[in-house]
Coordinates of C-alpha atoms and ligand atoms in Angstrom, one line a residue:
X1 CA -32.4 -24.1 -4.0
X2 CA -34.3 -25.9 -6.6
X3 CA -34.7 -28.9 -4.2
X4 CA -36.1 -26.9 -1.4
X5 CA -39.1 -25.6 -3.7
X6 CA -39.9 -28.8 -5.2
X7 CA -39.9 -30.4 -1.3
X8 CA -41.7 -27.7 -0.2
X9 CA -44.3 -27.9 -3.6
X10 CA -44.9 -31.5 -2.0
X11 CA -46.3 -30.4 1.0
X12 CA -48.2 -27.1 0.2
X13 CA -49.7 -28.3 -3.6
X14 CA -52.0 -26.2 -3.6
X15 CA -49.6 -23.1 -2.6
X16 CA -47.2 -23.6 -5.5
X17 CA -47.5 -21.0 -8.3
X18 CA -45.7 -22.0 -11.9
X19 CA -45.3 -19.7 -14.5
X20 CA -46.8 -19.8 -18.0
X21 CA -44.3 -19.4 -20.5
X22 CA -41.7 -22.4 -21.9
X23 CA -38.7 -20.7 -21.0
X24 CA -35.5 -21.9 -22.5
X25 CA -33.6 -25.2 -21.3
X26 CA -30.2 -24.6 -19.7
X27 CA -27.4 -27.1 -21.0
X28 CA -26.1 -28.2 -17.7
X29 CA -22.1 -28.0 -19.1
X30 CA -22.4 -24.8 -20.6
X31 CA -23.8 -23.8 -16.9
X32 CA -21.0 -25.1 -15.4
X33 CA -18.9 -23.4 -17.7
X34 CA -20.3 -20.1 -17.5
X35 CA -20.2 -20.3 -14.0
X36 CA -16.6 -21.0 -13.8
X37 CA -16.1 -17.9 -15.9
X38 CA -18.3 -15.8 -13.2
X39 CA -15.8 -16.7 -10.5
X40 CA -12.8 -16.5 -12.6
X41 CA -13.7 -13.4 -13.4
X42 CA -14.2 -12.1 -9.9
X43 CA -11.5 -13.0 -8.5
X44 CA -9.3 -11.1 -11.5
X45 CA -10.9 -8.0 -10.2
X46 CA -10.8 -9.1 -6.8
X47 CA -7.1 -9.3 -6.9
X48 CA -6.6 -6.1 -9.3
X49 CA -8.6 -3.8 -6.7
X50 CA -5.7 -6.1 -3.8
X51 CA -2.9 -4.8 -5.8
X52 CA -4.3 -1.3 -5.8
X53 CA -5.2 -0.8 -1.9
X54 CA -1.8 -2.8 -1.5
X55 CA 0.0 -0.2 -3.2
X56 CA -1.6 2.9 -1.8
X57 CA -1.9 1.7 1.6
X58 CA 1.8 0.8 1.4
X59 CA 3.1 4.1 0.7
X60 CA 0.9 5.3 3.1
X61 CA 1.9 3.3 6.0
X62 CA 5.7 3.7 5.1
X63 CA 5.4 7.4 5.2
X64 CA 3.8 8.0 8.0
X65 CA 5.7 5.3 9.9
X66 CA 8.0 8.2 11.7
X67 CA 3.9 9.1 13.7
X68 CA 3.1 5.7 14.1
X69 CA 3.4 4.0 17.8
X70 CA 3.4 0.6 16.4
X71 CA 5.4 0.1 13.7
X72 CA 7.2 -3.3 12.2
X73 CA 9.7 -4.5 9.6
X74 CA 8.5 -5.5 5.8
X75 CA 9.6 -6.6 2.8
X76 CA 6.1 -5.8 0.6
X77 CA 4.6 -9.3 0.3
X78 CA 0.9 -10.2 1.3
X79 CA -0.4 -13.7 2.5
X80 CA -3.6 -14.7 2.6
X81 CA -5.3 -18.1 3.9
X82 CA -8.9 -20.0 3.0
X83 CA -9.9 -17.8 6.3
X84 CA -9.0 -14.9 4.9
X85 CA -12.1 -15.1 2.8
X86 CA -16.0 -15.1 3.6
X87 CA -17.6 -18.8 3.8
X88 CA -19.0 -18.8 0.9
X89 CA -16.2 -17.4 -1.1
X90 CA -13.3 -20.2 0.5
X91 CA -13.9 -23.6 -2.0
X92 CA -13.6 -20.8 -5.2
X93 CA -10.4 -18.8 -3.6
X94 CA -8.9 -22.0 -3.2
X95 CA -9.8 -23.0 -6.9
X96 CA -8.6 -19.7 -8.3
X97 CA -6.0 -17.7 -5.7
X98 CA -4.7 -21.4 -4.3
X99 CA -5.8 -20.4 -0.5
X100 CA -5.0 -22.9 1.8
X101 CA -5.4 -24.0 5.2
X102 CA -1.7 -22.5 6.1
X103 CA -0.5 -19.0 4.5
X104 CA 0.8 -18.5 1.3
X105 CA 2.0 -15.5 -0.8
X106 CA -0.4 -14.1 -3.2
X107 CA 0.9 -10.8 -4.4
X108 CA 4.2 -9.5 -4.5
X109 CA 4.2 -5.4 -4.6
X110 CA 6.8 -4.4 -7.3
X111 CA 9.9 -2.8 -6.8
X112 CA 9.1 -3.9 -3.0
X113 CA 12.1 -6.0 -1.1
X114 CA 10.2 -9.2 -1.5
X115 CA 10.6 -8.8 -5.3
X116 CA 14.2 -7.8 -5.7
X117 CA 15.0 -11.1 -3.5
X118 CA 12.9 -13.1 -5.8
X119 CA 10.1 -14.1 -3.8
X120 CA 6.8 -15.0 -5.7
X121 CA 3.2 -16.0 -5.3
X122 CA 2.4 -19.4 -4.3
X123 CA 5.9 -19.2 -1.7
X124 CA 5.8 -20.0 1.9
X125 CA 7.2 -17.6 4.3
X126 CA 9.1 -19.6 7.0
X127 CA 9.7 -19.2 10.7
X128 CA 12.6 -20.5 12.5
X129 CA 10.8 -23.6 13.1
X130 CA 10.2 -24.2 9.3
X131 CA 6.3 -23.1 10.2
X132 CA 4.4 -21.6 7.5
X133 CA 3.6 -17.7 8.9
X134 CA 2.1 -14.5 7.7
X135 CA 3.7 -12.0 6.0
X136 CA 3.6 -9.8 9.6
X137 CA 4.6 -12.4 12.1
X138 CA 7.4 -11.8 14.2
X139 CA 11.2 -12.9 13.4
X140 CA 10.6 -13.8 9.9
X141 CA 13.5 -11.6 9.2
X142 CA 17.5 -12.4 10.4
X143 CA 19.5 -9.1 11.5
X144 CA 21.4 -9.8 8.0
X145 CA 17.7 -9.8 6.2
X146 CA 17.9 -13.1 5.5
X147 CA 14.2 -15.2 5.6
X148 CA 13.5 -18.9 4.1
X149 CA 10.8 -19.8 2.2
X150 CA 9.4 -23.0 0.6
X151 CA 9.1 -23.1 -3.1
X152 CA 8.1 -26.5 -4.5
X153 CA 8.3 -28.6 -2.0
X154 CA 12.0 -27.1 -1.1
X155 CA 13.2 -24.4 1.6
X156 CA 15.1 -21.8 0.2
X157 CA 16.7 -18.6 1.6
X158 CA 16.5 -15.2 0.2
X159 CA 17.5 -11.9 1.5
X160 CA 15.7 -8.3 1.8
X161 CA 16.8 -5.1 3.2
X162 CA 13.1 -4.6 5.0
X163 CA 11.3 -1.4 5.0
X164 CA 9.9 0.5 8.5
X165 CA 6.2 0.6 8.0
X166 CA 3.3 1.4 10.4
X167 CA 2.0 -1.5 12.0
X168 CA -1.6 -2.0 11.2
X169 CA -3.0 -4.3 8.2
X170 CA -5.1 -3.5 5.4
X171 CA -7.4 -5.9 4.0
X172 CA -10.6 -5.8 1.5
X173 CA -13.6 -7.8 2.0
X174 CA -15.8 -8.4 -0.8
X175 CA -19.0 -6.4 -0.7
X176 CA -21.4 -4.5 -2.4
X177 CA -22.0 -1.8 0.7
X178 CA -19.6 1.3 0.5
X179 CA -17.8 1.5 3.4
X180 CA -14.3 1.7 5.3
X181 CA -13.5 0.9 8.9
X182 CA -10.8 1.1 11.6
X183 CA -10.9 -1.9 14.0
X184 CA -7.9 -0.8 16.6
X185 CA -5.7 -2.8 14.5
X186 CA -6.9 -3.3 11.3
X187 CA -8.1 -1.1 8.8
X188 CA -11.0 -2.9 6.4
X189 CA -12.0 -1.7 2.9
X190 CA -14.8 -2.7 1.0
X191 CA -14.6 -3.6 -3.3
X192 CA -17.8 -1.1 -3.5
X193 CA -15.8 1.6 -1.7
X194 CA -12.6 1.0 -4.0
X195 CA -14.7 1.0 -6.9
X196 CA -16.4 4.2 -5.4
X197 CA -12.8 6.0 -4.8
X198 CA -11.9 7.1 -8.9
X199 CA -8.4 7.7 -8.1
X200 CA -5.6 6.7 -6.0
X201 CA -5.8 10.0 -4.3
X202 CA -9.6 9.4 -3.0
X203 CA -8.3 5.9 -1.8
X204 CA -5.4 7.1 -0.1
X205 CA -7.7 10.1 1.8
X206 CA -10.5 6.7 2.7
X207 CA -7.1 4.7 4.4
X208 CA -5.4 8.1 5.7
X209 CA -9.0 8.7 8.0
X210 CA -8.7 5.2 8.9
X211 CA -5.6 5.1 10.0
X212 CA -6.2 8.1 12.0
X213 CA -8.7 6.4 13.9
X214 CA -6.5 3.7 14.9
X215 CA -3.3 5.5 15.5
X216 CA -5.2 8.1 17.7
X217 CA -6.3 5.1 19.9
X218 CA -10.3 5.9 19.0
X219 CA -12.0 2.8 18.9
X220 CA -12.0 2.4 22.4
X221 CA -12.3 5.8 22.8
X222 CA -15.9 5.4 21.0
X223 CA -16.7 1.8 23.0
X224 CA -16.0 3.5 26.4
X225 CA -17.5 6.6 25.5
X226 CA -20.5 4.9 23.6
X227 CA -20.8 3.0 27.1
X228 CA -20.6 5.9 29.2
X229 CA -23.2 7.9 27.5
X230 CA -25.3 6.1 25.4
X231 CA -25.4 8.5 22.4
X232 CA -22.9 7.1 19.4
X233 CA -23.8 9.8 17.0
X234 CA -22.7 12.9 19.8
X235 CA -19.3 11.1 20.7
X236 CA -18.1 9.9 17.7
X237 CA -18.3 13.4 16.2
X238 CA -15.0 14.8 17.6
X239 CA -13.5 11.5 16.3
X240 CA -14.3 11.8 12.9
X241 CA -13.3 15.5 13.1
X242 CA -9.8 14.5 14.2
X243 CA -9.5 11.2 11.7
X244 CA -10.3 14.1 9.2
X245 CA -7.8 16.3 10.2
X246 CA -4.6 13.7 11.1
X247 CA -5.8 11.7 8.0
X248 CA -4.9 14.6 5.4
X249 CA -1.6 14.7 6.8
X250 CA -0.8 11.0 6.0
X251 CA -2.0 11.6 2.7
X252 CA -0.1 14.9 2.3
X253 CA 3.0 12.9 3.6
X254 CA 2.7 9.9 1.2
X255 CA 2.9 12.6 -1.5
X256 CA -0.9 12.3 -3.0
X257 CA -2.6 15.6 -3.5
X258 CA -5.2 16.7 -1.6
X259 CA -7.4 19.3 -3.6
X260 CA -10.0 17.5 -4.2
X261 CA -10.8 15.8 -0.8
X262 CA -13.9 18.0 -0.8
X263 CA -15.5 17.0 -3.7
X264 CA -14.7 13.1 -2.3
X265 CA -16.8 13.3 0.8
X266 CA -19.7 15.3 -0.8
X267 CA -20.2 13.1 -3.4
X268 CA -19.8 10.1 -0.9
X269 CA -22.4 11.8 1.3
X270 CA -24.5 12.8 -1.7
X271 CA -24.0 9.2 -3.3
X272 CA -24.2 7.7 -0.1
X273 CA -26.2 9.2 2.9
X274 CA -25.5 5.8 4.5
X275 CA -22.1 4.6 3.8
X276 CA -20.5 5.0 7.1
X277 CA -16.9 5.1 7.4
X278 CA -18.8 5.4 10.7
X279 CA -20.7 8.2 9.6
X280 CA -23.5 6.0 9.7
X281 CA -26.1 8.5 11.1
X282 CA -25.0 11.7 9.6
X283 CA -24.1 12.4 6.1
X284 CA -21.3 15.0 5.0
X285 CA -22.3 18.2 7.2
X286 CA -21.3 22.1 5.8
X287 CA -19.1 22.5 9.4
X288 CA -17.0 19.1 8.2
X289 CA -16.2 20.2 4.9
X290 CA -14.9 23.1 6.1
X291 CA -12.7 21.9 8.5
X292 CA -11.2 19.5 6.2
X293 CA -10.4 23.1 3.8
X294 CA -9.0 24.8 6.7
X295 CA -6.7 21.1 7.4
X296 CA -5.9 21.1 3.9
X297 CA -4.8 25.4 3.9
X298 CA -2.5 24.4 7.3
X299 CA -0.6 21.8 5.5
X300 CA 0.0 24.0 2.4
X301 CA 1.3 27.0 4.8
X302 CA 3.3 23.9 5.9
X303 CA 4.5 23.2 2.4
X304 CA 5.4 26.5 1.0
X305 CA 8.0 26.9 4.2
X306 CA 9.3 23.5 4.1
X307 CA 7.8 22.9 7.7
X308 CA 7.7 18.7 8.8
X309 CA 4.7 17.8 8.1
X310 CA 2.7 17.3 11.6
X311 CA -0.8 17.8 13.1
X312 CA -0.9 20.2 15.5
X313 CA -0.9 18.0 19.0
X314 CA -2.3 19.9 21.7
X315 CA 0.2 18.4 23.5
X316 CA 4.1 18.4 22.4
X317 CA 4.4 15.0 21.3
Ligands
ZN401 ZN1 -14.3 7.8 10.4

């Protein structure tokens, strides 16, 4: 940066401004320092706010797995790679997370399967082949439960009675915009929006909506009907209406309450006009809010009979 305004003072002279006050000399180790600390520091919170959506999204996509098409075995660890990280951010999540080229655990979700057979961060989950794989890749596990790992330098085997969750993957990307989005078969969350969502109940209703959108197949719903008519905001209405509606179910299923769900997306669209959760265009309209209370009095006429907990599909299902 420095070297660009100096070249660039070179060649327009007369252009360059200075200012007019002695300002302070910076100690070029206590820089480097300071700025070691900075990144430290982020990643801590980074990987705090990992451990939270890890933890709601897990129960959220073992619950509901029962109404999920695609659904695949897991033991409750998560991988991550140098890729898994934006550019910039890749030398300083190798420093502090050890991200490398080839997977790698980083967190370990207590109590989960992975953690009762002993598996911790830094392992490498192995295929059959001794490959280094993601925690989702196919045929980790034998029938028995039984999956090898390398742990120093040796391969190990450990065992785990896997869990039936819903197939989709739930990441966080480092950003300052609020937001949340379903890409068919992912579901993205930003560190402003999990700073944004106070409690575990207003994360759980943010990844419930997502998950909606990908389970009820409407991403390319939206590109074909965003194709076929040109209008986003007009199409993608119906489509937030339903991730709305299914969405408060997996919530209600995972066991987080859902009374304040109302105050959530007003004071998103209040705080927010623009944060999307593909609400780009419109804000939090009256007719939303009030479907999302009617939702929320169907699944507690639900509740007080015992009924399964299920949208309402037009057709059986
Ligand atoms: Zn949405």
């Amino acid at each position: 940066m420095h070297k660009t305004i100096s070249l660039s003072c070179l060649i327009f002279i007369s252009a360059c401004a200075s200012v007019e006050t002695r300002l302070p000399s910076v100690d070029p180790s206590a820089f480097a320092k300071e700025t070691a600390m900075q990144e430290s520091q982020a990643f801590i919170r980074y990987t705090d706010m990992l451990t939270r959506l890890d933890r709601v999204s897990a129960k959220i996509l073992k619950t509901n797995a029962q109404l999920c098409e695609k659904t695949r075995s897991d033991i409750g660890a998560r991988t991550h790679i140098s890729k898994s990280y934006s550019k910039h951010l890749r030398q300083a999540a190798a420093r502090q997370l050890g991200a490398k080229k080839t997977p790698s655990v980083l967190m370990v979700r207590p109590n989960s399967p992975a953690q009762i057979a002993g598996l911790i961060k830094g392992d490498v989950l192995l295929n059959k082949n001794n490959k280094s794989v993601s925690e989702n890749a196919k045929n980790i596990l034998g029938n028995d439960g039984q999956f090898k790992i390398r742990r120093a330098g040796k391969i190990m085997t450990l065992m785990a009675k896997p869990e039936t969750i819903c197939d989709y993957k739930v990441n966080l990307r480092m950003s300052g915009a609020v937001n949340a989005y379903a890409t068919g078969r992912a579901i993205i969350v930003t560190t402003a929006m999990i700073a944004f969502a106070k409690t575990d109940e207003e994360l759980a209703l943010v990844i419930g909506h997502e998950l909606a959108h990908n389970t009820m197949g409407h991403i390319p719903k939206i590109i074909r009907n965003v194709i076929l008519s040109g209008f986003a905001t007009r199409t993608t209405r119906p489509f937030e209406a339903e991730a709305d509606y299914v969405g408060l179910y997996y919530m209600a299923r995972a066991g987080y309450d859902f009374k304040d769900v109302e105050l959530f997306w007003r004071r998103l669209g209040v705080q927010h006009p623009k944060a999307i959760l593909r609400e780009k265009t419109h804000p939090m309209t009256p007719s939303r809010l009030l479907s999302i209370r009617s939702t929320a009095d169907e699944i507690r006429a639900k509740q007080k009979t015992g009924e399964t907990l299920r949208p309402n599909y037009i057709k059986p299902q």
